[in-house]
Tab-separated table of C-alpha atoms and ligand atoms in Angstrom:
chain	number	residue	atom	x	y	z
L	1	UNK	CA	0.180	29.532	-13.934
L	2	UNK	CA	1.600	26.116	-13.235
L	3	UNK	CA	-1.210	23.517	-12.112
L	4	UNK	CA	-0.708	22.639	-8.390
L	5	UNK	CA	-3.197	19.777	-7.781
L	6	UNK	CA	-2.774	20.094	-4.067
L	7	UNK	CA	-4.833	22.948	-4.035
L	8	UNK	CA	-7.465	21.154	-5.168
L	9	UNK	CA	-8.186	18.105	-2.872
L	10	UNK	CA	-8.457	17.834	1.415
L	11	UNK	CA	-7.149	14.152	1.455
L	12	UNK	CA	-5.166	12.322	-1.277
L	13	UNK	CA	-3.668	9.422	-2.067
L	14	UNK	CA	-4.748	6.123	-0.047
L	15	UNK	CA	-5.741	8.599	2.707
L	16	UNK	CA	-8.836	9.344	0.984
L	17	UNK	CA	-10.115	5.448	0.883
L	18	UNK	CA	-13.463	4.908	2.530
L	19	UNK	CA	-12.751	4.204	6.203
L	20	UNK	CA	-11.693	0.497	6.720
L	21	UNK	CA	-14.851	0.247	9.018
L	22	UNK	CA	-17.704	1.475	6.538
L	23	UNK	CA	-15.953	-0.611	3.647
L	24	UNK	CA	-15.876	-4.347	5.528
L	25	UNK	CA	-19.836	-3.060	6.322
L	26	UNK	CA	-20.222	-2.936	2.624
L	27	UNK	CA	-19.114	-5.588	1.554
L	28	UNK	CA	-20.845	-8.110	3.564
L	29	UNK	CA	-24.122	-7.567	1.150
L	30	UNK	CA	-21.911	-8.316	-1.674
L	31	UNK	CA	-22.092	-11.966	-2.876
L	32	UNK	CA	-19.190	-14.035	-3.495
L	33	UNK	CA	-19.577	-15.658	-6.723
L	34	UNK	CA	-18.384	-19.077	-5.970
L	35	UNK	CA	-16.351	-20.832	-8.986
L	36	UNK	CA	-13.552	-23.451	-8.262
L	37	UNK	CA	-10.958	-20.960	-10.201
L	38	UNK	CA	-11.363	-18.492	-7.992
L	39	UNK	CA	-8.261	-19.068	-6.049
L	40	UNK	CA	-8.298	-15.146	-3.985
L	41	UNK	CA	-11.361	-13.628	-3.285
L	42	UNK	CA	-12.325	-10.426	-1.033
L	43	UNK	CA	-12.936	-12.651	1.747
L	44	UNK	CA	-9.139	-11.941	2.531
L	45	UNK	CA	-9.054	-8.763	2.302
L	46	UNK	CA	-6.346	-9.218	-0.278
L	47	UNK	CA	-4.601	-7.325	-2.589
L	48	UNK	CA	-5.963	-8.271	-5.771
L	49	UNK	CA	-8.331	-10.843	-6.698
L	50	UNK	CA	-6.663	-14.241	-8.283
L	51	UNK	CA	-8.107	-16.071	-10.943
L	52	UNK	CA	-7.137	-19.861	-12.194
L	53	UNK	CA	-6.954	-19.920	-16.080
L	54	UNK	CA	-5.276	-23.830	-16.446
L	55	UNK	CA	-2.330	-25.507	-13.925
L	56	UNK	CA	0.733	-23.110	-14.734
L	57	UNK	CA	-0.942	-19.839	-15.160
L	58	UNK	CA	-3.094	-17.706	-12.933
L	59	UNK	CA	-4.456	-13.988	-13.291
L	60	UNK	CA	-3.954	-11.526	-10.670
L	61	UNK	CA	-6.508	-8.218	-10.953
L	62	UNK	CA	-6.784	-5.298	-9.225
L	63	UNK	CA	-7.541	-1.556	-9.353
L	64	UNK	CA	-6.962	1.605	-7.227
L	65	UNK	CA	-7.002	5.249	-7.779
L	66	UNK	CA	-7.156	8.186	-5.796
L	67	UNK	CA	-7.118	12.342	-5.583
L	68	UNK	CA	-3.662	13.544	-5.823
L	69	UNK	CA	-1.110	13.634	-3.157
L	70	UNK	CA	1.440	15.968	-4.630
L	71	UNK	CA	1.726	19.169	-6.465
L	72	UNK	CA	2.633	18.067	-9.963
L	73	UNK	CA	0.652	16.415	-12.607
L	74	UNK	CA	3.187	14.012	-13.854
L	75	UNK	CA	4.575	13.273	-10.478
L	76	UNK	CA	0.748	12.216	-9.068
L	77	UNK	CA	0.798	9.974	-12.550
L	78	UNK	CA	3.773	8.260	-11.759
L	79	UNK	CA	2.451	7.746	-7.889
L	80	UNK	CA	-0.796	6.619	-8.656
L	81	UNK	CA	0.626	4.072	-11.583
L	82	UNK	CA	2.877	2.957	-8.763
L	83	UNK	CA	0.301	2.702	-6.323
L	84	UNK	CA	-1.885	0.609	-8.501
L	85	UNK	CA	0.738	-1.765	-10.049
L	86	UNK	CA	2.088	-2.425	-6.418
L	87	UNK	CA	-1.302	-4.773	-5.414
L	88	UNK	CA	0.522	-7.311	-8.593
L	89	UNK	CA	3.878	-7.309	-6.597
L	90	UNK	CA	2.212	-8.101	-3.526
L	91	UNK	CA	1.049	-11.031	-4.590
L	92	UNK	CA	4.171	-12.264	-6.094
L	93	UNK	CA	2.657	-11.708	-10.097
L	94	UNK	CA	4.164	-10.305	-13.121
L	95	UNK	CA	2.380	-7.337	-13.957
L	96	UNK	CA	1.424	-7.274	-17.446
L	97	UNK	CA	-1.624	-4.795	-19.128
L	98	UNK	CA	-3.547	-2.055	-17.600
L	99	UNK	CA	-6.324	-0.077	-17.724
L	100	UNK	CA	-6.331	3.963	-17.164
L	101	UNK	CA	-8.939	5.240	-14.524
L	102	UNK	CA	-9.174	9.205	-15.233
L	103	UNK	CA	-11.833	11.501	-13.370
L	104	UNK	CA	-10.720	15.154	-14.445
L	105	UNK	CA	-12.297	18.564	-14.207
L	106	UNK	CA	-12.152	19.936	-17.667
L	107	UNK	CA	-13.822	23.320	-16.560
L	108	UNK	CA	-11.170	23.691	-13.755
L	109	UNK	CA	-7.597	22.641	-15.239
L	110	UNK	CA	-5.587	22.864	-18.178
L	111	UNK	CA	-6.360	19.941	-20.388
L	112	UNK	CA	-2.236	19.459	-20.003
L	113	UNK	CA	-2.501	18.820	-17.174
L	114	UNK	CA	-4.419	15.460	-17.705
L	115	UNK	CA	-2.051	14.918	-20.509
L	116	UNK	CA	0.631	15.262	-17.523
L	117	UNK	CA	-0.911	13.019	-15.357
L	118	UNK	CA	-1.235	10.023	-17.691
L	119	UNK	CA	1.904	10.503	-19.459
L	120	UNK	CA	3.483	9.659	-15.697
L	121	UNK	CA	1.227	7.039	-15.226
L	122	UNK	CA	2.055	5.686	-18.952
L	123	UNK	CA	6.378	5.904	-18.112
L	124	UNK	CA	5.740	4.356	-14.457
L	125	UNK	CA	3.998	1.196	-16.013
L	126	UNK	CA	6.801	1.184	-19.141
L	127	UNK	CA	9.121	1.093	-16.291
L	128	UNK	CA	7.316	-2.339	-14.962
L	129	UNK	CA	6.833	-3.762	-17.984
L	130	UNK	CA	2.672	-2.836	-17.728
L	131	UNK	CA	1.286	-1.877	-21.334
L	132	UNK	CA	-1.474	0.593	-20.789
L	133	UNK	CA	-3.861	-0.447	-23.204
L	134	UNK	CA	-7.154	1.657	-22.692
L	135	UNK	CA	-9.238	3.431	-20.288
L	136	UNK	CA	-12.163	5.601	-19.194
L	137	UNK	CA	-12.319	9.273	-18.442
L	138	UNK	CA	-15.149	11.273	-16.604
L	139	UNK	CA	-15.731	14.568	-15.987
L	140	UNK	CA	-15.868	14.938	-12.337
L	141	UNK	CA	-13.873	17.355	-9.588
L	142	UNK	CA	-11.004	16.998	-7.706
L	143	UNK	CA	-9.129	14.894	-10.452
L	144	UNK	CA	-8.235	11.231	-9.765
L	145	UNK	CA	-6.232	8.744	-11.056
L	146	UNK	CA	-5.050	5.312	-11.363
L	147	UNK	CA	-5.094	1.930	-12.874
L	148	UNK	CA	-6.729	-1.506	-13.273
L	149	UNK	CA	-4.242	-3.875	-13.934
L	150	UNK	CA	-3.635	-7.535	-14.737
L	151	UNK	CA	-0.883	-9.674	-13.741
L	152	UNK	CA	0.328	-13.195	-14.465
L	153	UNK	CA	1.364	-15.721	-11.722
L	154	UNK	CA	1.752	-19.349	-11.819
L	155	UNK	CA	-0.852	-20.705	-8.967
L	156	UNK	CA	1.854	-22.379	-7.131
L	157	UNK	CA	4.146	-19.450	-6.272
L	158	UNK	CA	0.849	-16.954	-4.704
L	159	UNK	CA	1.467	-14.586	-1.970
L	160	UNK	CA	-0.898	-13.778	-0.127
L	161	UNK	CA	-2.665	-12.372	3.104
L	162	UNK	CA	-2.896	-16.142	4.212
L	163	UNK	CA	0.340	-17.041	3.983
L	164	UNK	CA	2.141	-15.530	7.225
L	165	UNK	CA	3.586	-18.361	9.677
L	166	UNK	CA	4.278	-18.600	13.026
L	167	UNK	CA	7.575	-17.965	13.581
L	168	UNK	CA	8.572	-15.905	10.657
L	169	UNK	CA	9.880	-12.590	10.925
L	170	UNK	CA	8.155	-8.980	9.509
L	171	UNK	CA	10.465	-7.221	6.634
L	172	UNK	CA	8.798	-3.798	5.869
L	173	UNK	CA	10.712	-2.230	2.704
L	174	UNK	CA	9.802	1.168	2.820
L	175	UNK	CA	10.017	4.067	5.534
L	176	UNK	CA	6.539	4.863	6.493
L	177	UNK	CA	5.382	8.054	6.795
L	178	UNK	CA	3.797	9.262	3.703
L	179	UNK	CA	0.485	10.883	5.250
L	180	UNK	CA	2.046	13.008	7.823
L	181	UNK	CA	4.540	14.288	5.656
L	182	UNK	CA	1.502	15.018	3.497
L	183	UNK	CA	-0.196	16.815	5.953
L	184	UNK	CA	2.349	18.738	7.387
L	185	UNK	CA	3.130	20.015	3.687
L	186	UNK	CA	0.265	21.042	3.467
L	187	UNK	CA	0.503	23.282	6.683
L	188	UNK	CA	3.682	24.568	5.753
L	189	UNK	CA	5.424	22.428	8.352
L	190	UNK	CA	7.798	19.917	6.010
L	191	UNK	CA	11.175	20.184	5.452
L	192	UNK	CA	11.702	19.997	1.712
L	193	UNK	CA	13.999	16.939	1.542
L	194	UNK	CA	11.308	14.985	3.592
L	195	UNK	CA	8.629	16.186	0.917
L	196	UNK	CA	11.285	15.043	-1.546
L	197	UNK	CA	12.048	11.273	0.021
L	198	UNK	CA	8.235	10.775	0.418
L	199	UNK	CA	7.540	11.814	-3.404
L	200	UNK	CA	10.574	9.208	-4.274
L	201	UNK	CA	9.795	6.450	-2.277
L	202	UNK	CA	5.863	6.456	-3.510
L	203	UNK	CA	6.988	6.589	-7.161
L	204	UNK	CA	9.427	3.705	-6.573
L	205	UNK	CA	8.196	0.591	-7.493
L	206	UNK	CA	7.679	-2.675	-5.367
L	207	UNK	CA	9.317	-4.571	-7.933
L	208	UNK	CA	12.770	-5.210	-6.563
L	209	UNK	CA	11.252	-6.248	-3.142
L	210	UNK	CA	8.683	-8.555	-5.171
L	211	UNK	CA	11.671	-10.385	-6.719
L	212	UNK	CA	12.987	-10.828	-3.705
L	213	UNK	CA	10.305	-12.845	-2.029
L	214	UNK	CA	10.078	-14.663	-5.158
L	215	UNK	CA	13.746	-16.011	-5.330
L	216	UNK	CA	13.038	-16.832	-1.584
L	217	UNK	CA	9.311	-18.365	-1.981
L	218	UNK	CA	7.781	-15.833	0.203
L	219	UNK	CA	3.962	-17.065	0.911
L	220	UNK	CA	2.575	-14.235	2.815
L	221	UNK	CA	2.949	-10.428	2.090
L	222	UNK	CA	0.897	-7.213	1.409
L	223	UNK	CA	1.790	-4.204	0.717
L	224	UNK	CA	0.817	-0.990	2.969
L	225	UNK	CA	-1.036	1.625	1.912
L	226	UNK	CA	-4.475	3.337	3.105
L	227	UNK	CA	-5.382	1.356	6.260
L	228	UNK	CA	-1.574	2.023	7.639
L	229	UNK	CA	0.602	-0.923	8.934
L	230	UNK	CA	-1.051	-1.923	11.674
L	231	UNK	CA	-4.112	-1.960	9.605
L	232	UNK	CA	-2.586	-4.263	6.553
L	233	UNK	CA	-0.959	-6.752	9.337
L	234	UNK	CA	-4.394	-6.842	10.828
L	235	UNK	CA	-5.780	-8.225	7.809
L	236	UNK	CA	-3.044	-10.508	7.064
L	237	UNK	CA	-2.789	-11.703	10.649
L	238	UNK	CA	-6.239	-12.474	10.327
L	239	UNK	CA	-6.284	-14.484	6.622
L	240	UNK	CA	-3.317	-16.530	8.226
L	241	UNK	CA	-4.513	-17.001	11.621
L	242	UNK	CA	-2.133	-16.010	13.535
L	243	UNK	CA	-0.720	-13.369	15.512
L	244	UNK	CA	1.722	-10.137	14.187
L	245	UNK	CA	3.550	-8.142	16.910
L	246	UNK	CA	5.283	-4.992	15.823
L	247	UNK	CA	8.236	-3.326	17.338
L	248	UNK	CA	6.970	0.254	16.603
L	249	UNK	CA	10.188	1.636	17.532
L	250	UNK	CA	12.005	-0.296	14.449
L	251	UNK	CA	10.213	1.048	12.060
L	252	UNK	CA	11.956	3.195	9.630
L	253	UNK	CA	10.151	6.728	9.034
L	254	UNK	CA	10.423	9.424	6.863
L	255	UNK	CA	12.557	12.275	7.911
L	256	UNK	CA	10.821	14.462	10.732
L	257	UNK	CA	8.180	12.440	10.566
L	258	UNK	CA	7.692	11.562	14.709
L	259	UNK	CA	8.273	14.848	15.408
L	260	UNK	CA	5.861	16.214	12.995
L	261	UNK	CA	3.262	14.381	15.249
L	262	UNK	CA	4.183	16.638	18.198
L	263	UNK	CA	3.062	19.570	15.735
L	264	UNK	CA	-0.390	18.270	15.319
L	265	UNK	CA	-0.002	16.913	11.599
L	266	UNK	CA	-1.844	13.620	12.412
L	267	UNK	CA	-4.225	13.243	9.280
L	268	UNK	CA	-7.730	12.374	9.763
L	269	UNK	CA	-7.363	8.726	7.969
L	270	UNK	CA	-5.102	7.876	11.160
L	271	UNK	CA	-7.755	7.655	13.273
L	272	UNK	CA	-10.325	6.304	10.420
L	273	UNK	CA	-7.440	3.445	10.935
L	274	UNK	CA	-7.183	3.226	14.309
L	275	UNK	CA	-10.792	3.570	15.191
L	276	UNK	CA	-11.262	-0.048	12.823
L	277	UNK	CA	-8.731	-1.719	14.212
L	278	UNK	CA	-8.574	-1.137	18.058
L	279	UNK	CA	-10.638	-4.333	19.001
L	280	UNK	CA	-8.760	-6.741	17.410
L	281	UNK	CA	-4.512	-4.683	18.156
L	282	UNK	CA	-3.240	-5.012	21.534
L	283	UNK	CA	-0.805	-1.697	22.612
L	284	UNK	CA	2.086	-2.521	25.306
L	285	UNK	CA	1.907	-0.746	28.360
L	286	UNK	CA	2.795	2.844	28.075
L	287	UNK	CA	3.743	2.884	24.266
L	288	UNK	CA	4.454	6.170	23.090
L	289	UNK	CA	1.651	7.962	21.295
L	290	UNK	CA	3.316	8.834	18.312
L	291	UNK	CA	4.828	5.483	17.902
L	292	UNK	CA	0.814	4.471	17.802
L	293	UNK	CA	-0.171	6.876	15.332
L	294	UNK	CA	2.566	5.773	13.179
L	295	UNK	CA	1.916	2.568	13.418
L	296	UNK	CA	-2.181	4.039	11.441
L	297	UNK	CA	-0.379	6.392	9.788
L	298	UNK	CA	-2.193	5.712	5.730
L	299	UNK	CA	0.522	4.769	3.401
L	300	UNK	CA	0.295	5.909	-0.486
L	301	UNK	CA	2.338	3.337	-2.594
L	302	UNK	CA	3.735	2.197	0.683
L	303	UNK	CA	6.132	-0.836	0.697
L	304	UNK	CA	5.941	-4.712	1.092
L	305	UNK	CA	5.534	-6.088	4.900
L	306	UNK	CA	7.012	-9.645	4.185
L	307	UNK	CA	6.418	-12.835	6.229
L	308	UNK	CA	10.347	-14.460	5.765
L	309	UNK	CA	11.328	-17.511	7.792
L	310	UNK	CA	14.130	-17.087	10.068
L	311	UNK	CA	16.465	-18.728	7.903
L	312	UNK	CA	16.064	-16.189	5.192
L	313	UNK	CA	15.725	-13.202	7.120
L	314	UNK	CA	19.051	-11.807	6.961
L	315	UNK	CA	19.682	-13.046	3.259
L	316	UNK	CA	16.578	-11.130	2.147
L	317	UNK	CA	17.483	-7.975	4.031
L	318	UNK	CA	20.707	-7.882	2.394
L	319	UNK	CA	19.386	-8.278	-1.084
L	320	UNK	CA	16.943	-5.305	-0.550
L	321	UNK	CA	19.733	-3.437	0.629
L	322	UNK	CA	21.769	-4.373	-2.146
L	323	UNK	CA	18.522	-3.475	-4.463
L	324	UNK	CA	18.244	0.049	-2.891
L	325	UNK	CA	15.847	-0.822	-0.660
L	326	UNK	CA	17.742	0.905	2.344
L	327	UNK	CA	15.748	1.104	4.414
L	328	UNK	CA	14.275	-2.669	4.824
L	329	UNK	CA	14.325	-3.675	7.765
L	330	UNK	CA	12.994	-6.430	10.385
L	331	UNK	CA	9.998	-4.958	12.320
L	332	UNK	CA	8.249	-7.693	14.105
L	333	UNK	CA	7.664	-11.196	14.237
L	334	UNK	CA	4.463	-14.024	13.781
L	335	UNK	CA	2.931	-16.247	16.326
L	336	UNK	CA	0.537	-18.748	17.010
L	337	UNK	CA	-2.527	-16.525	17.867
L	338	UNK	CA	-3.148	-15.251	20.698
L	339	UNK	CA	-6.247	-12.506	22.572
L	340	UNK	CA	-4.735	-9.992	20.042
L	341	UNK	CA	-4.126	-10.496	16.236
L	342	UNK	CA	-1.710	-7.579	16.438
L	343	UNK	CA	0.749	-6.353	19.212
L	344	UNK	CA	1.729	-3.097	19.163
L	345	UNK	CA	5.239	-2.287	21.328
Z	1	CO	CO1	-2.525	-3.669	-1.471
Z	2	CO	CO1	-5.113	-1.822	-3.639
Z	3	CO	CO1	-1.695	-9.869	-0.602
């Protein structure tokens, strides 16, 4: 019988992180360690940590991996690899080695289909360059899977969460949509060509987009995944003190997605998101609800939200375009802060 890893987990992907809420609770007992080449810490909330080794070279780490959040083994590889490698793009780095992160039941699946799983994750970092040079297995049910990986960046060209500016635009590069397509998969409710698009667009790299910000000196950008858009810009408009507002209705989705909120596939990590973030996101009068949920709506190996001055905006969206990033579009705009560090309309 062919292995169908669905069956086997109730939320996958970044839809299974620990709720935004519980995590920032953990983390305040955790120390910083303080060292002047310690250029990104988690007191952004950033992507990956950043490290100063001398004046022209910097090391960007980072790990994620998840339960899976498709069918096949060597398609949940590939996503997770993806997923992992993304947090390196994000912050404008060159990917370079990684680490596999394996938990698989041995009792409970073919041992191919772990073979599976890391031979996508092994192609999906070939693809970026990433030599996988190790890793750690343990026995432990449902599977999951992904990476620790290290980048290079030169300290003067960092992205990060801190970077946004008032009066830049938004660029998001991907459709979003991945955890409601998910979920309504899952209850029989997805057309196959939006299952399809979602499974391509979270095994598609954020490399091209990465490049992009580069050749245009980007400073501020993330990438979304499992605390949803709203819930990313939140924690960017926070590290750059300023304010993101978000024209929900301009945000490209996947397939049926709105619709597919009408039908009750909401997954339980939108409200994780929204519960965490409604304090700090401000919702224009009478904004549609599923234009809200959307906007929580967890991301797997989502794409980069981009903080691009005005000047550049329509250069950059071109160049995605061009890159086969079709779907890249402007969806909001920074501003000096204001009672709300994100505006939902
Ligand atoms: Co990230
Ligand atoms: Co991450
Ligand atoms: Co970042």
């Amino acid at each position: 019988m062919k292995t169908d890893l669905l069956q086997m987990v109730e939320s996958g992907g970044c839809s299974a992180k620990i709720s935004p809420k519980q995590l920032e609770e953990i983390l305040k007992y955790l120390p910083l360690p303080a060292d002047s080449n310690i250029l990104v810490d988690i007191d952004t909330h950033d992507d990956a940590g950043v490290y100063r080794v001398n004046d022209d070279l910097a090391l960007v780490f980072t790990t994620d991996f998840f339960p899976p959040v498709c069918s096949d083994p060597y398609e949940f590889g590939q996503i997770a690899a993806a997923n992992s490698i993304s947090d390196v793009y994000a912050m404008g780095g060159d990917p370079v080695l990684a680490l596999n992160i394996m938990m698989f039941p041995a009792a409970k699946l073919p041992m191919e289909a772990y073979a599976e799983i890391l031979k996508g994750g092994f192609d999906k970092a070939a693809e970026a360059g990433v030599r996988i040079i190790g890793g750690h297995t343990i026995d432990d049910n449902p599977p999951k899977y992904g990476l620790a990986v290290v980048g290079y960046i030169n300290p003067a060209r960092l992205i990060t969460n801190a970077g946004a500016r008032p009066g830049d635009n938004l660029i998001l590069t991907k459709p979003v949509g991945t955890a409601i397509i998910l979920a309504a998969q899952r209850l029989g409710m997805a057309d196959e060509k939006d299952i399809l698009e979602a499974l391509r667009l979270m095994k598609l790299l954020n490399k091209s987009g990465a490049d992009i910000m580069k050749k245009y000196n980007v400073k501020g950008a993330t990438d979304i995944t499992g605390f949803g858009l709203a819930g990313h810009a939140l924690k960017m408009a926070r590290a750059s003190n300023v304010s993101m507002h978000l024209k929900i209705n301009e945000v490209p989705l996947i397939g049926k997605a709105y619709n597919l909120i009408d039908e009750g596939c909401i997954p339980g990590a939108s409200f994780r998101n929204l519960e965490y973030a409604e304090k700090d996101v401000g919702f224009a009068p009478g904004l549609d609800y599923n234009l809200k949920m959307i906007a929580f709506d967890a991301q797997t190996s989502g794409g980069l939200l981009m903080s691009v001055s005005p000047e550049d905006t329509e250069k950059i969206i071109d160049e995605l375009k061009a890159a086969g990033l079709t779907s890249a579009s402007v969806i909001g705009n920074v501003r000096e802060s204001d009672e709300h560090l994100v505006y939902l309309s």
